[in-house]
PDB file of C-alpha atoms in Angstrom:
ATOM      1  CA  UNK A   1       0.038  -0.210   0.373  1.00 54.00           C
ATOM      2  CA  UNK A   2       1.419   3.449  -0.659  1.00 62.00           C
ATOM      3  CA  UNK A   3       1.670   6.610   1.635  1.00 75.00           C
ATOM      4  CA  UNK A   4       1.741   9.340   0.507  1.00 75.00           C
ATOM      5  CA  UNK A   5       3.195  12.628   1.423  1.00 80.00           C
ATOM      6  CA  UNK A   6       1.664  15.095  -0.953  1.00 79.00           C
ATOM      7  CA  UNK A   7      -1.164  15.209  -3.052  1.00 81.00           C
ATOM      8  CA  UNK A   8       0.912  15.580  -6.300  1.00 84.00           C
ATOM      9  CA  UNK A   9       1.668  11.931  -5.664  1.00 82.00           C
ATOM     10  CA  UNK A  10      -1.593  10.684  -5.640  1.00 79.00           C
ATOM     11  CA  UNK A  11      -2.721  12.774  -8.514  1.00 83.00           C
ATOM     12  CA  UNK A  12      -0.337  11.431 -10.652  1.00 85.00           C
ATOM     13  CA  UNK A  13      -0.506   7.965  -9.187  1.00 83.00           C
ATOM     14  CA  UNK A  14      -4.359   8.004  -9.947  1.00 82.00           C
ATOM     15  CA  UNK A  15      -4.195   9.595 -13.659  1.00 86.00           C
ATOM     16  CA  UNK A  16      -2.635   6.325 -14.959  1.00 87.00           C
ATOM     17  CA  UNK A  17      -5.743   4.377 -13.513  1.00 86.00           C
ATOM     18  CA  UNK A  18      -7.888   3.135 -15.870  1.00 88.00           C
ATOM     19  CA  UNK A  19     -10.898   4.378 -15.854  1.00 87.00           C
ATOM     20  CA  UNK A  20     -12.511   1.626 -14.252  1.00 87.00           C
ATOM     21  CA  UNK A  21     -10.112   1.439 -11.168  1.00 85.00           C
ATOM     22  CA  UNK A  22     -11.199   4.847 -11.010  1.00 83.00           C
ATOM     23  CA  UNK A  23     -14.803   4.724 -10.811  1.00 84.00           C
ATOM     24  CA  UNK A  24     -13.918   2.610  -8.048  1.00 84.00           C
ATOM     25  CA  UNK A  25     -11.481   4.397  -6.098  1.00 82.00           C
ATOM     26  CA  UNK A  26     -13.740   7.406  -6.120  1.00 82.00           C
ATOM     27  CA  UNK A  27     -16.777   5.217  -4.471  1.00 84.00           C
ATOM     28  CA  UNK A  28     -14.569   3.765  -2.313  1.00 83.00           C
ATOM     29  CA  UNK A  29     -13.421   7.245  -0.819  1.00 81.00           C
ATOM     30  CA  UNK A  30     -17.092   8.230  -1.150  1.00 82.00           C
ATOM     31  CA  UNK A  31     -17.823   5.301   0.741  1.00 81.00           C
ATOM     32  CA  UNK A  32     -15.213   5.972   3.293  1.00 79.00           C
ATOM     33  CA  UNK A  33     -16.204   9.515   3.695  1.00 79.00           C
ATOM     34  CA  UNK A  34     -20.005   8.847   4.809  1.00 81.00           C
ATOM     35  CA  UNK A  35     -18.718   6.252   7.063  1.00 79.00           C
ATOM     36  CA  UNK A  36     -16.928   9.079   8.689  1.00 78.00           C
ATOM     37  CA  UNK A  37     -20.078  10.917   8.825  1.00 78.00           C
ATOM     38  CA  UNK A  38     -21.563   8.656  10.174  1.00 77.00           C
ATOM     39  CA  UNK A  39     -18.329   8.331  13.291  1.00 76.00           C
ATOM     40  CA  UNK A  40     -18.833  11.178  13.842  1.00 72.00           C
ATOM     41  CA  UNK A  41     -22.448  11.449  14.613  1.00 70.00           C
ATOM     42  CA  UNK A  42     -22.337   8.652  16.799  1.00 68.00           C
ATOM     43  CA  UNK A  43     -19.289   9.964  18.575  1.00 64.00           C
ATOM     44  CA  UNK A  44     -21.330  13.427  18.481  1.00 60.00           C
ATOM     45  CA  UNK A  45     -24.247  12.286  20.216  1.00 62.00           C
ATOM     46  CA  UNK A  46     -21.648  10.329  22.728  1.00 58.00           C
ATOM     47  CA  UNK A  47     -20.227  12.753  23.492  1.00 55.00           C
ATOM     48  CA  UNK A  48     -23.621  14.577  24.443  1.00 54.00           C
ATOM     49  CA  UNK A  49     -23.935  11.659  27.389  1.00 52.00           C
ATOM     50  CA  UNK A  50     -22.564  13.455  30.506  1.00 52.00           C
ATOM     51  CA  UNK A  51     -20.947  11.506  32.765  1.00 49.00           C
ATOM     52  CA  UNK A  52     -23.512  10.724  35.610  1.00 53.00           C
ATOM     53  CA  UNK A  53     -25.628   8.508  33.508  1.00 61.00           C
ATOM     54  CA  UNK A  54     -22.619   7.005  31.935  1.00 58.00           C
ATOM     55  CA  UNK A  55     -21.176   5.667  35.486  1.00 56.00           C
ATOM     56  CA  UNK A  56     -25.082   4.623  36.110  1.00 61.00           C
ATOM     57  CA  UNK A  57     -25.201   2.690  33.392  1.00 57.00           C
ATOM     58  CA  UNK A  58     -21.779   1.164  34.746  1.00 57.00           C
ATOM     59  CA  UNK A  59     -22.577   0.437  37.487  1.00 54.00           C
ATOM     60  CA  UNK A  60     -26.506  -1.212  36.830  1.00 50.00           C
ATOM     61  CA  UNK A  61     -26.583  -4.690  37.715  1.00 45.00           C
ATOM     62  CA  UNK A  62     -30.076  -5.333  36.029  1.00 55.00           C
ATOM     63  CA  UNK A  63     -31.227  -3.934  32.812  1.00 81.00           C
ATOM     64  CA  UNK A  64     -29.503  -3.424  28.926  1.00 87.00           C
ATOM     65  CA  UNK A  65     -27.521  -1.113  27.723  1.00 90.00           C
ATOM     66  CA  UNK A  66     -26.696   0.298  24.621  1.00 90.00           C
ATOM     67  CA  UNK A  67     -23.554  -1.381  23.212  1.00 91.00           C
ATOM     68  CA  UNK A  68     -22.525   2.283  21.493  1.00 90.00           C
ATOM     69  CA  UNK A  69     -24.312   4.471  22.855  1.00 90.00           C
ATOM     70  CA  UNK A  70     -24.191   3.686  26.368  1.00 89.00           C
ATOM     71  CA  UNK A  71     -28.475   4.239  27.035  1.00 89.00           C
ATOM     72  CA  UNK A  72     -30.731   1.696  29.173  1.00 87.00           C
ATOM     73  CA  UNK A  73     -33.280   0.525  27.843  1.00 86.00           C
ATOM     74  CA  UNK A  74     -35.475   3.192  30.142  1.00 86.00           C
ATOM     75  CA  UNK A  75     -33.652   6.090  27.811  1.00 88.00           C
ATOM     76  CA  UNK A  76     -34.446   4.438  24.767  1.00 89.00           C
ATOM     77  CA  UNK A  77     -38.196   3.345  22.706  1.00 90.00           C
ATOM     78  CA  UNK A  78     -36.403  -0.087  22.180  1.00 90.00           C
ATOM     79  CA  UNK A  79     -33.235  -2.164  22.665  1.00 90.00           C
ATOM     80  CA  UNK A  80     -32.385  -4.798  20.415  1.00 89.00           C
ATOM     81  CA  UNK A  81     -30.358  -8.120  22.617  1.00 88.00           C
ATOM     82  CA  UNK A  82     -28.153 -10.686  20.735  1.00 86.00           C
ATOM     83  CA  UNK A  83     -27.503 -13.900  22.340  1.00 85.00           C
ATOM     84  CA  UNK A  84     -24.580 -12.700  23.847  1.00 83.00           C
ATOM     85  CA  UNK A  85     -26.357  -9.899  25.868  1.00 83.00           C
ATOM     86  CA  UNK A  86     -24.669  -6.810  22.938  1.00 87.00           C
ATOM     87  CA  UNK A  87     -27.160  -4.250  22.689  1.00 91.00           C
ATOM     88  CA  UNK A  88     -28.070  -1.813  19.929  1.00 92.00           C
ATOM     89  CA  UNK A  89     -31.132   0.497  20.862  1.00 90.00           C
ATOM     90  CA  UNK A  90     -33.297   1.494  17.784  1.00 90.00           C
ATOM     91  CA  UNK A  91     -31.624   5.214  17.405  1.00 91.00           C
ATOM     92  CA  UNK A  92     -28.204   3.609  16.587  1.00 90.00           C
ATOM     93  CA  UNK A  93     -29.551   1.203  14.477  1.00 90.00           C
ATOM     94  CA  UNK A  94     -31.473   3.460  12.988  1.00 90.00           C
ATOM     95  CA  UNK A  95     -27.632   5.599  12.664  1.00 90.00           C
ATOM     96  CA  UNK A  96     -26.539   1.552  11.163  1.00 89.00           C
ATOM     97  CA  UNK A  97     -29.399   1.761   8.424  1.00 89.00           C
ATOM     98  CA  UNK A  98     -29.061   4.473   7.513  1.00 88.00           C
ATOM     99  CA  UNK A  99     -25.448   3.669   6.566  1.00 88.00           C
ATOM    100  CA  UNK A 100     -26.168   0.965   4.807  1.00 89.00           C
ATOM    101  CA  UNK A 101     -29.227   2.162   2.756  1.00 88.00           C
ATOM    102  CA  UNK A 102     -26.221   5.009   0.791  1.00 86.00           C
ATOM    103  CA  UNK A 103     -23.703   2.693   0.698  1.00 87.00           C
ATOM    104  CA  UNK A 104     -25.341  -0.110  -0.812  1.00 85.00           C
ATOM    105  CA  UNK A 105     -27.387   2.838  -3.194  1.00 83.00           C
ATOM    106  CA  UNK A 106     -23.780   4.307  -3.708  1.00 81.00           C
ATOM    107  CA  UNK A 107     -22.946   0.260  -5.351  1.00 78.00           C
ATOM    108  CA  UNK A 108     -26.211  -0.065  -7.583  1.00 71.00           C
TER     109      UNK A 108
END
């Protein structure tokens, strides 16, 4: 894998690609940007949680907590629980669904 020290080196390699690979590179970069935006959105929501609620969730012995945002089942509309007791709330699941739909639309 090449690591580019500047934009000109990247552009020089890019112009040598076939049109087919240029399309693939474009899709790849778009998907990376979408994932980055989604990650930033989730991270921003995580930072809005106050420390008290995080401590309460960490100390809770009963109930479910979303493995993505840390909200308890009392703070969300629905909590999806896997066989291994891993959890995702409806809000985080919707964010994941939106990202996957965008990626699927780009691949068509």
